[in-house]
Amino acid sequence: MENILEVNDLHVSFKTHRGEVKAVRGVNLTLKKGEALAIVGESGSGKSVTTKAIMGLLPKPAGRVKSGEVLFNERDLTKLSDKQMQKLRGSEISMIFQDPMTSLNPTMTIGKQIMEGIRRHQNLSKADAKKRAIELLELVGIPNPEERVKQYPHQFSGGMRQRVVIAIALACNPKVLIADEPTTALDVTIQAQILDLMKDLQKKTNTSIVLITHDLGVVANMAQRVAVMYGGKVIETGTVDEIFYEPKHPYTWGLLSSMPRVDSKNSELLAIPGTPPDLSNPPKGCPFAARCPHAMKVCTEFMPDYSDVSDTHKTACWLQDERSPKVEPPETIQVGGDR
Amino acid sequence: MARYIAKRIVYMIITFLVVITFTFLTMKLMPGTPFKNQNRISPEQLAQLKHYYGLDQPVPIQYLHYIGNALHGDLGGSFQFGMRPVTTILAEKAPVSFDLGFEAVIIGAIFGILLGVIAGLRRGTILDYGTMFISVLGISIPSFVLAVFMQYFFGVKWQLLPLAYWKGPEYHIMPVIALAVGVVANVARFMRTEMVEVVNQDYITTARAKGISSFNVIFKHSVRNALIPVITILGPLTAAIVTGSLVIENIFAIPGIGSQFVDSIVTNDYPMIMGTTELYSALLIIMIFIVDILYGVIDPRIRLAGGE
Ligand SMILES: Nc1ncnc2c1ncn2[C@@H]1O[C@H](COP(=O)(O)OP(=O)(O)OP(=O)(O)O)[C@@H](O)[C@H]1O
Ligand SMILES: [Mg+2]
């Protein structure tokens, strides 16, 4: 399968009054057609910044892509002008945001907010655009769409608003959909509904999805592949099975152990001790070295290269080097046998 | 919505009555009488005069009498102008003041909003600092200083504009600018703060993510939302400008109501004071009402909440 989206060695920095914050430091990602890629990682690891850079939505003028490329259908998006990027946004690549309570304009009707993108990207009359908006509301499971298009966001519940946000994102049949924690702000039953909806729509439209989440259950449910980010870098990437059952990076181990498990006898949550690195002054070596129980001298000095565990599984960790001691993952995540 | 408006109108009437009552009472507490040559007339003459004008009756009776007449549209006669009806005097002079005031507010609001939008969008740049510097100047320089300054340069030195009076469009330029500068400054500062706030909102990112043009993101999404709080200051600001224009009216010899009002207070011209206060408070009350309605038009959350 060919890659619809490819991020190569992306660096993004923010200028702040305390100096340059290197939020993303050499990220590589690939997204295949029709696939769902999950990005996981601690708060502040650069997940949102990476996707905003892909969308060309970095806050200006503070945020800037310093180097690297974002290839969408072989076109480098970082080289496009604002106008060219506008053409792509909402039509080829769309985004769903975390908080449906704040991501809709409170003074504009739902219908207008959906139609805006349609009218911009497709040559539809006002009446046809409205018809399409009603269709979309129906598609995302909002009852009474003819009435609902005339209403304002405050007349919708959180879950309904997130459905509207999804309708806006899907309005022009995008090839790539980026969802930044689309269910974090919703309560559990609604979360499941929204995820089912996204899955269902993905099947129907064959859209490729980049999904940011903190919930490994969501990853297992939605994604085929996972990228684990830490300190502005992707430190491990692989298929869902590979990451869940044969994780290689000590940070991934920590992440998996910190997840509540229903089947575990040992219900204790294992938090990773320590704090993430200061990105205005990032460490020379592996960003996780300071918190890593297996850190060696080399880890604090040099960033390891990616090593291939399999064709689809890569990790950047010195433990993969043949000169390193053999370290077994902690017992809390040794589930390799019972998959 | 209709119920909401009806309720508001009842409140407006109550507010208005309270204002009239208080003005009437405080006026009665003011020292002196309306009679200029008070010191030279005998107590008997004074008593006679007071009796003639109904000022010898107990205050509550005078009050009821006044309200009774006012309900018939009779605000009494002005003591200063040989009992010429107050309503006639107001009808003659108020339009001039309102003209001046509203022109200043409308022009001031338009420029203030524009400057605020630009400064907010270009936060932290020279454009922003420049706009805010001008705005601080505008707030701190009193309008009469600006008025005199303009009179000197445009009226006397270069003779581009008429120095005074109120006879045609060119006569409006200097007094309107003098009053509008404060409005521009206030509105611009407010608008800038709101814009800075709004452009960081999630729904602006959503709008940008749709790929719509920057122009639409700014005007359809940002400005509209930033305007909501700004509109609230426009009501009181308008009232302040319309009622506060007396100095400017004096400087430019504009035959408005402002300078008239000062004279009425100095001479204890009770009917004239009452009439002018009523006009001003009616204006303020109506402006606040209009702003609330406008608020509902722009912000759908208010519109519906009010209807319930
Ligand atoms: N506008 C900004 N100005 C300065 N620094 C920023 C800005 N936006 C993000 N950052 C920094 O970039 C880093 C990565 O932030 P990002 O939002 O991508 O984290 P994240 O992985 O999405 O975290 P979360 O899970 O909490 O959403 C953080 O250290 C953050 O402080
Ligand atoms: Mg984030």
XYZ file of C-alpha atoms and ligand atoms in Angstrom:
679
model
C 0.000 0.000 0.000
C 1.270 3.425 -0.765
C 1.710 6.166 1.770
C -0.840 8.932 1.560
C 0.943 10.962 4.205
C 4.588 10.900 5.133
C 6.340 13.047 7.707
C 10.105 13.074 7.393
C 12.465 14.450 10.012
C 10.084 17.222 11.014
C 11.352 19.908 13.364
C 8.972 22.477 14.853
C 9.937 25.264 17.237
C 8.117 27.985 19.129
C 9.599 31.339 19.884
C 8.699 32.286 23.446
C 10.007 34.978 25.745
C 12.021 32.269 27.505
C 13.689 31.271 24.256
C 13.092 28.667 21.605
C 10.935 25.677 22.556
C 11.875 22.720 20.363
C 8.525 20.989 20.545
C 9.048 18.539 17.683
C 12.553 17.293 17.003
C 12.832 15.033 14.015
C 9.521 13.224 13.796
C 8.937 10.531 11.178
C 5.493 9.143 10.470
C 3.852 7.275 7.637
C 0.174 6.814 6.999
C -1.075 4.359 4.426
C -4.289 4.643 2.466
C -7.299 3.552 4.468
C -5.249 3.003 7.587
C -5.664 4.406 11.099
C -2.468 5.431 12.824
C -2.555 6.185 16.538
C -0.123 8.601 18.134
C 0.308 8.072 21.854
C 2.620 9.593 24.425
C 2.768 11.694 27.521
C 1.333 15.182 27.680
C 3.725 17.641 26.061
C 5.425 15.052 23.884
C 4.550 16.989 20.733
C 1.566 15.077 19.366
C -0.673 18.085 18.785
C 2.147 20.232 17.483
C 3.046 17.557 14.929
C -0.503 17.386 13.597
C -0.893 21.161 13.603
C 2.294 21.401 11.566
C 0.854 18.894 9.082
C -2.304 21.008 8.781
C -0.405 24.281 8.538
C -2.225 25.464 11.653
C 0.718 26.328 13.857
C 0.050 29.559 15.750
C 1.697 32.362 13.844
C 4.184 33.877 14.135
C 5.405 31.973 17.219
C 5.355 28.459 15.761
C 7.449 27.469 12.770
C 8.454 24.346 10.867
C 12.237 24.578 10.999
C 13.060 21.672 8.740
C 11.763 18.408 7.413
C 8.932 17.613 5.067
C 5.278 16.654 5.143
C 4.488 14.693 1.995
C 0.845 14.407 1.065
C 0.402 12.504 -2.174
C 4.043 13.255 -2.802
C 3.586 17.017 -2.423
C 5.572 18.719 0.325
C 3.020 20.693 2.335
C 5.653 22.683 4.203
C 6.559 24.347 0.912
C 3.026 25.433 0.003
C 1.800 29.012 0.233
C -0.993 29.993 2.618
C -3.464 30.061 -0.276
C -2.484 26.620 -1.531
C -2.674 25.257 1.993
C -6.182 26.727 2.432
C -7.296 24.809 -0.636
C -6.101 21.571 0.876
C -7.389 22.125 4.400
C -10.896 20.896 4.896
C -10.999 19.308 1.472
C -8.081 16.872 1.351
C -7.020 16.897 4.995
C -9.424 17.619 7.839
C -9.160 17.828 11.549
C -11.323 17.028 14.567
C -10.483 18.720 17.826
C -10.521 17.721 21.438
C -13.150 19.913 23.025
C -16.498 20.075 21.214
C -17.720 22.663 23.726
C -15.271 25.239 22.389
C -14.538 24.133 18.861
C -17.733 25.481 17.287
C -18.458 29.160 16.723
C -21.171 30.119 19.240
C -22.648 32.836 17.026
C -23.104 30.880 13.807
C -25.710 28.233 13.029
C -24.549 24.652 12.711
C -25.747 24.611 9.111
C -23.668 27.657 8.170
C -20.626 26.199 9.868
C -20.934 22.999 7.865
C -21.766 24.782 4.610
C -18.830 27.140 4.855
C -16.266 24.476 3.989
C -18.467 22.920 1.324
C -19.045 26.250 -0.383
C -15.360 27.029 -0.250
C -14.135 23.793 -1.760
C -16.935 22.520 -3.934
C -18.818 24.346 -6.598
C -22.232 23.981 -5.001
C -25.126 26.419 -4.902
C -26.354 27.548 -1.522
C -29.345 25.232 -1.717
C -27.216 22.236 -2.668
C -24.724 23.006 0.071
C -27.567 23.076 2.551
C -28.846 19.759 1.269
C -25.381 18.344 1.706
C -25.186 19.752 5.259
C -28.441 18.010 6.131
C -27.138 14.779 4.609
C -23.974 15.055 6.655
C -25.878 15.587 9.891
C -27.887 12.521 9.085
C -24.711 10.602 8.340
C -23.218 11.417 11.747
C -26.412 10.365 13.453
C -28.128 13.604 14.371
C -31.898 13.201 14.404
C -34.070 15.885 12.790
C -31.317 17.321 10.607
C -33.645 19.740 8.763
C -34.411 21.470 12.047
C -30.963 21.107 13.505
C -29.130 22.962 10.724
C -30.858 26.143 11.817
C -29.741 25.818 15.417
C -26.749 27.167 17.282
C -24.052 25.147 19.074
C -25.426 25.898 22.546
C -28.562 23.973 21.605
C -26.522 20.770 21.246
C -25.072 18.453 23.881
C -21.336 17.730 23.975
C -21.653 14.435 22.143
C -23.921 15.980 19.505
C -21.471 18.830 19.017
C -18.648 16.391 18.447
C -20.826 14.733 15.803
C -21.226 18.142 14.190
C -17.467 18.682 14.312
C -17.047 15.322 12.585
C -19.635 16.322 9.980
C -17.669 19.511 9.304
C -14.457 17.535 8.969
C -15.998 15.017 6.601
C -17.931 17.575 4.552
C -15.660 17.424 1.522
C -14.681 13.748 1.715
C -11.111 14.300 2.887
C -8.471 11.694 2.187
C -6.879 12.177 5.595
C -8.656 12.863 8.857
C -6.651 13.965 11.864
C -8.401 13.542 15.196
C -6.692 15.097 18.208
C -8.136 13.365 21.270
C -11.646 13.401 19.802
C -13.269 11.740 22.798
C -11.244 12.982 25.775
C -13.775 15.667 26.673
C -16.794 13.353 26.458
C -18.256 10.992 29.002
C -17.647 7.305 28.625
C -20.840 6.143 26.927
C -20.674 9.003 24.448
C -16.993 8.217 23.821
C -17.903 4.744 22.641
C -20.611 6.125 20.342
C -18.271 8.653 18.756
C -15.563 6.049 18.228
C -18.065 3.657 16.665
C -19.205 6.455 14.402
C -15.652 7.225 13.323
C -14.916 3.581 12.685
C -18.108 3.169 10.738
C -17.449 6.269 8.639
C -13.903 5.178 7.988
C -15.177 1.905 6.594
C -17.702 3.698 4.384
C -15.424 6.405 3.062
C -12.029 4.693 3.265
C -10.505 7.775 4.843
C -7.076 7.468 6.410
C -6.994 8.527 10.035
C -4.366 9.916 12.360
C -5.700 9.530 15.872
C -4.116 11.110 18.918
C -5.202 9.566 22.166
C -4.149 8.828 25.727
C -6.433 5.838 25.880
C -4.762 2.585 24.878
C -8.177 0.939 24.734
C -9.089 3.356 21.961
C -5.848 2.502 20.186
C -6.640 -1.195 20.267
C -10.177 -0.523 19.082
C -9.428 1.890 16.254
C -5.890 1.725 14.949
C -3.763 -0.643 12.962
C -0.468 1.029 13.738
C 0.916 3.072 16.623
C 3.594 5.739 16.968
C 4.827 6.367 20.499
C 6.122 9.886 21.057
C 8.326 11.207 23.799
C 10.146 14.526 24.145
C 9.346 15.664 20.616
C 10.443 12.411 18.983
C 8.820 9.182 17.870
C 10.668 6.630 19.999
C 8.852 3.522 18.848
C 6.486 2.642 16.069
C 4.840 -0.573 14.958
C 1.588 -2.392 14.449
C -0.832 -2.410 17.361
C 0.101 -5.995 18.182
C 3.799 -5.259 18.063
C 3.501 -2.276 20.375
C 1.130 -3.971 22.794
C 2.709 -7.411 22.939
C 6.357 -6.906 21.997
C 7.204 -3.377 23.037
C 10.914 -2.680 22.926
C 11.385 0.819 24.301
C 11.475 1.283 28.090
C 9.189 4.306 27.708
C 6.600 2.178 25.923
C 6.912 -0.340 28.737
C 6.245 2.423 31.219
C 3.307 3.692 29.203
C 1.741 0.235 28.998
C 2.244 -0.416 32.722
C 0.649 2.874 33.595
C -2.532 1.827 31.866
C -5.312 0.368 34.005
C -5.959 -3.249 33.116
C -9.206 -5.027 33.675
C -7.748 -8.524 33.579
C -4.820 -7.812 35.851
C -4.636 -9.325 39.308
C -2.313 -6.546 40.191
C -4.581 -3.537 39.921
C -1.916 -1.073 40.980
C -1.168 1.665 38.448
C 2.465 2.170 37.729
C 3.275 5.770 37.017
C 6.603 6.549 35.397
C 8.670 8.450 37.959
C 10.198 11.789 36.955
C 9.144 14.534 34.579
C 9.461 14.968 30.805
C 12.441 16.936 29.465
C 12.453 20.702 29.180
C 12.061 21.267 25.460
C 13.588 24.734 25.527
C 16.805 22.995 26.498
C 16.422 19.412 25.264
C 18.918 16.729 26.307
C 21.666 15.707 23.907
C 20.949 12.007 24.105
C 17.738 10.016 24.442
C 15.053 12.270 25.942
C 13.864 9.426 28.180
C 17.325 8.657 29.597
C 16.805 10.729 32.747
C 13.769 8.641 33.706
C 14.802 5.327 32.218
C 15.567 2.538 34.727
C 17.893 0.931 32.177
C 19.761 4.048 31.084
C 23.430 3.593 30.255
C 26.150 6.157 29.839
C 25.699 6.280 26.079
C 21.988 7.125 26.459
C 22.607 10.563 27.940
C 25.293 11.352 25.336
C 23.906 10.220 21.995
C 20.444 9.838 20.513
C 20.160 6.249 19.257
C 19.271 5.578 15.622
C 16.180 3.622 14.719
C 16.694 -0.088 14.631
C 14.327 -2.445 12.863
C 12.696 -5.019 15.075
C 10.635 -6.169 12.109
C 9.563 -4.690 8.769
C 6.894 -2.666 10.499
C 8.385 -2.281 13.968
C 11.088 0.301 14.707
C 12.467 1.748 17.885
C 15.132 4.236 18.863
C 16.797 2.720 21.923
C 20.374 1.807 22.804
C 19.134 -1.443 24.333
C 18.684 -2.685 20.775
C 22.423 -2.379 20.208
C 24.100 -5.786 20.324
C 26.695 -4.487 22.814
C 23.987 -3.644 25.339
C 22.946 -5.984 28.140
C 19.769 -7.968 27.581
C 16.881 -6.387 29.450
C 13.459 -8.004 29.761
C 10.300 -5.887 29.857
C 8.716 -5.627 33.307
C 6.285 -8.329 34.346
C 3.344 -5.997 34.493
C 3.194 -5.980 30.722
C 4.370 -9.500 29.958
C 1.292 -10.527 28.122
C 3.009 -11.921 25.040
C 1.525 -15.384 25.613
C -2.147 -14.605 25.954
C -2.888 -12.451 22.949
C -38.923 37.475 22.724
C -42.069 39.627 22.829
C -42.481 38.866 26.505
C -38.875 39.725 27.122
C -39.257 43.081 25.412
C -42.474 43.840 27.297
C -40.756 43.059 30.572
C -37.839 45.271 29.653
C -40.162 48.153 28.803
C -41.838 47.933 32.200
C -38.425 48.053 33.867
C -37.475 51.022 31.721
C -40.533 52.950 32.877
C -39.824 52.157 36.513
C -36.201 53.242 36.145
C -37.333 56.443 34.515
C -39.788 57.229 37.330
C -37.126 56.638 39.946
C -34.793 59.023 38.126
C -37.472 61.738 37.922
C -38.308 61.393 41.596
C -34.708 61.627 42.705
C -33.990 64.581 40.479
C -37.059 66.358 41.803
C -36.086 65.780 45.426
C -32.405 66.732 45.053
C -33.433 69.826 43.143
C -35.622 70.894 46.033
C -32.649 70.429 48.357
C -30.507 72.841 46.358
C -29.978 76.215 48.032
C -31.488 79.397 46.630
C -34.565 80.206 44.582
C -35.079 80.747 40.894
C -35.395 84.503 41.413
C -32.326 86.381 40.272
C -32.658 89.522 42.339
C -33.548 87.575 45.466
C -31.577 89.880 47.755
C -33.383 92.970 46.708
C -36.972 91.803 46.946
C -38.894 91.848 50.172
C -39.995 88.634 51.885
C -43.611 89.439 51.015
C -42.782 89.800 47.334
C -40.825 86.541 47.458
C -43.756 84.776 49.070
C -46.011 86.174 46.392
C -43.713 85.007 43.621
C -43.414 81.574 45.197
C -47.154 81.387 45.433
C -47.490 82.430 41.806
C -45.173 79.635 40.619
C -46.665 77.114 43.045
C -43.406 76.845 44.965
C -45.010 77.498 48.352
C -46.828 74.200 48.401
C -45.430 71.143 50.232
C -42.894 69.216 48.136
C -45.084 66.072 47.755
C -47.930 68.181 46.349
C -45.549 69.952 43.965
C -44.239 66.547 42.924
C -47.675 65.090 42.224
C -48.622 68.242 40.395
C -45.509 67.975 38.249
C -46.061 64.317 37.425
C -49.705 65.012 36.625
C -48.777 67.708 34.145
C -45.886 65.678 32.729
C -48.283 62.872 31.876
C -50.078 65.356 29.656
C -46.821 66.299 27.996
C -46.567 69.548 29.911
C -43.166 69.972 31.513
C -43.865 73.512 32.622
C -42.318 76.777 31.530
C -38.697 77.798 31.821
C -38.126 80.479 34.448
C -35.203 81.887 32.470
C -37.105 82.261 29.255
C -40.248 83.968 30.442
C -42.173 80.719 30.967
C -41.566 79.466 27.431
C -42.548 75.778 27.485
C -39.633 73.523 28.361
C -40.728 71.048 25.712
C -40.432 73.709 23.014
C -36.946 74.693 24.120
C -35.821 71.054 24.257
C -37.336 70.273 20.883
C -35.405 73.165 19.422
C -32.009 72.505 20.992
C -31.831 68.759 21.608
C -31.607 67.728 17.927
C -28.412 69.713 17.533
C -26.787 68.017 20.530
C -27.991 64.604 19.465
C -26.674 65.168 15.961
C -23.269 66.058 17.273
C -23.223 63.214 19.795
C -24.408 60.458 17.493
C -22.115 61.495 14.659
C -19.189 61.368 17.057
C -20.189 57.967 18.435
C -20.823 56.353 15.063
C -17.621 57.633 13.493
C -15.698 56.891 16.676
C -17.057 53.354 16.925
C -16.278 52.510 13.298
C -12.690 53.699 13.516
C -12.254 52.275 16.996
C -13.383 48.834 15.869
C -11.148 48.916 12.804
C -8.089 49.972 14.787
C -8.849 47.425 17.506
C -9.150 44.620 14.953
C -5.861 45.555 13.311
C -4.027 45.879 16.631
C -5.486 42.601 17.888
C -4.546 40.688 14.765
C -1.052 42.147 14.664
C -0.418 41.761 18.347
C 3.088 42.590 19.451
C 4.020 44.386 16.248
C 4.724 48.070 15.651
C 1.194 48.408 14.289
C -0.206 47.207 17.604
C 2.013 49.429 19.753
C 1.354 52.405 17.483
C -2.399 51.964 17.669
C -2.379 51.541 21.415
C -0.121 54.581 21.863
C -2.537 56.720 19.869
C -5.381 55.256 21.848
C -3.799 56.149 25.181
C -3.248 59.670 23.871
C -6.866 59.805 22.793
C -8.061 58.827 26.229
C -5.760 61.158 28.124
C -6.108 64.319 26.047
C -9.317 66.113 27.024
C -11.618 66.821 24.112
C -11.598 70.566 24.726
C -7.789 70.722 24.417
C -8.055 68.961 21.090
C -10.897 71.286 20.112
C -8.924 74.433 20.818
C -5.875 72.985 19.124
C -7.872 72.212 15.974
C -9.549 75.612 16.074
C -6.154 77.272 16.146
C -4.649 75.320 13.240
C -7.602 74.548 10.977
C -9.732 77.552 11.848
C -7.312 80.404 12.446
C -3.923 79.568 10.987
C -4.812 77.703 7.813
C -8.428 78.784 7.625
C -9.571 75.443 6.249
C -12.638 75.018 8.395
C -15.163 77.344 9.994
C -14.207 78.305 13.517
C -17.612 77.961 15.120
C -21.394 77.672 14.761
C -23.513 74.889 13.354
C -24.684 75.694 9.878
C -23.637 72.956 7.483
C -21.584 69.785 7.095
C -18.222 71.564 7.249
C -19.204 72.992 10.634
C -19.516 69.471 11.998
C -15.978 68.331 11.236
C -14.019 69.812 14.132
C -16.512 69.312 16.975
C -17.296 65.773 15.844
C -13.607 64.873 15.667
C -12.979 66.434 19.053
C -15.668 64.239 20.589
C -14.967 61.132 18.499
C -11.301 60.776 19.416
C -12.174 59.619 22.922
C -14.655 57.120 21.518
C -12.115 55.777 19.031
C -9.571 55.345 21.796
C -11.947 53.569 24.167
C -13.463 51.295 21.568
C -10.083 50.444 20.019
C -8.600 49.354 23.322
C -11.606 47.259 24.167
C -11.813 45.729 20.715
C -8.133 44.855 20.713
C -8.417 42.966 23.996
C -11.410 41.023 22.688
C -9.733 40.213 19.376
C -6.625 38.898 21.111
C -8.877 36.711 23.208
C -11.022 35.500 20.329
C -8.263 34.607 17.856
C -6.930 32.080 20.359
C -10.273 30.332 20.667
C -10.678 26.781 19.441
C -13.473 27.677 17.045
C -11.108 29.954 15.146
C -8.784 26.988 14.659
C -11.800 24.980 13.481
C -12.629 27.732 11.015
C -9.059 27.793 9.737
C -9.041 24.006 9.514
C -11.965 24.261 7.077
C -9.666 26.075 4.700
C -11.781 29.214 4.423
C -9.976 32.432 3.537
C -8.238 34.508 6.188
C -10.648 37.320 5.414
C -13.629 35.153 6.307
C -11.923 33.773 9.382
C -11.342 37.324 10.579
C -14.648 38.945 9.707
C -17.187 36.133 9.918
C -15.706 34.398 12.937
C -13.355 36.606 14.933
C -14.797 40.111 14.645
C -18.378 39.093 15.187
C -17.564 37.340 18.429
C -15.201 40.059 19.584
C -17.932 42.655 19.017
C -20.299 41.174 21.574
C -18.647 42.641 24.671
C -17.699 45.819 22.820
C -21.339 46.556 22.089
C -22.078 46.736 25.805
C -19.886 49.799 26.225
C -21.467 51.579 23.275
C -24.714 52.329 25.146
C -23.244 54.171 28.109
C -20.589 55.686 25.842
C -23.251 57.209 23.585
C -25.106 58.643 26.531
C -21.862 60.008 27.960
C -20.949 61.656 24.677
C -24.373 63.137 24.037
C -24.714 64.483 27.556
C -21.072 65.365 27.911
C -20.793 67.510 24.841
C -21.520 70.776 26.653
C -17.912 71.935 26.746
C -17.517 71.295 23.052
C -20.820 73.044 22.398
C -19.524 76.062 24.253
C -16.176 76.125 22.464
C -17.770 75.943 19.039
C -20.791 78.069 19.942
C -23.109 75.246 18.993
C -26.734 75.995 19.931
C -27.271 72.666 21.692
C -28.741 71.620 24.952
C -25.507 71.202 26.896
C -24.703 74.808 27.660
C -28.384 75.423 28.317
C -28.323 72.768 31.011
C -25.502 74.449 32.931
C -27.357 77.755 32.927
C -30.499 76.057 34.204
C -28.663 74.613 37.176
C -26.969 77.899 38.048
C -30.265 79.776 37.950
C -32.376 77.088 39.663
C -34.606 76.901 36.600
C -36.462 73.890 38.022
C -38.638 72.970 35.042
C -35.687 73.241 32.670
C -33.464 71.083 34.919
C -36.195 68.487 35.181
C -36.877 68.482 31.468
C -33.239 68.123 30.491
C -32.601 65.378 33.049
C -35.635 63.510 31.811
C -34.429 63.748 28.260
C -30.942 62.545 29.161
C -32.131 59.661 31.300
C -34.651 58.607 28.680
C -31.801 58.596 26.181
C -29.562 56.510 28.424
C -32.330 54.045 29.259
C -33.279 53.644 25.606
C -29.644 53.250 24.548
C -29.105 50.465 27.062
C -32.284 48.809 25.820
C -31.158 49.025 22.196
C -27.772 47.600 23.130
C -29.409 44.668 24.881
C -31.531 43.949 21.854
C -28.499 44.239 19.574
C -26.647 41.932 21.912
C -29.354 39.363 21.399
C -29.169 39.751 17.633
C -25.441 39.091 17.626
C -25.301 36.483 20.368
C -27.851 33.697 19.909
C -27.240 32.379 23.432
C -28.644 35.599 24.915
C -31.539 35.716 22.463
C -32.855 32.364 23.560
C -32.118 32.738 27.220
C -34.191 35.923 27.170
C -37.113 34.181 25.510
C -37.496 31.636 28.226
N 1.936 28.007 21.204
C 2.969 27.442 21.846
N 3.969 28.207 22.313
C 5.018 27.637 22.979
N 5.138 26.339 23.213
C 4.174 25.524 22.787
C 3.037 26.031 22.080
N 2.230 24.993 21.763
C 2.842 23.895 22.256
N 4.010 24.207 22.859
C 4.949 23.269 23.506
O 5.156 22.187 22.651
C 5.266 20.980 23.394
C 4.372 19.927 22.809
O 3.008 20.315 22.954
P 1.802 19.484 22.358
O 0.608 20.306 22.511
O 2.138 18.979 21.011
O 1.739 18.266 23.368
P 0.785 17.016 23.271
O 1.644 15.844 23.043
O -0.304 17.260 22.294
O 0.230 16.979 24.752
P -1.260 16.703 25.266
O -1.337 15.223 25.395
O -1.265 17.349 26.599
O -2.207 17.269 24.292
C 4.926 21.322 24.823
O 6.121 21.325 25.569
C 4.348 22.694 24.760
O 4.737 23.428 25.876
Mg -2.396 17.709 22.489
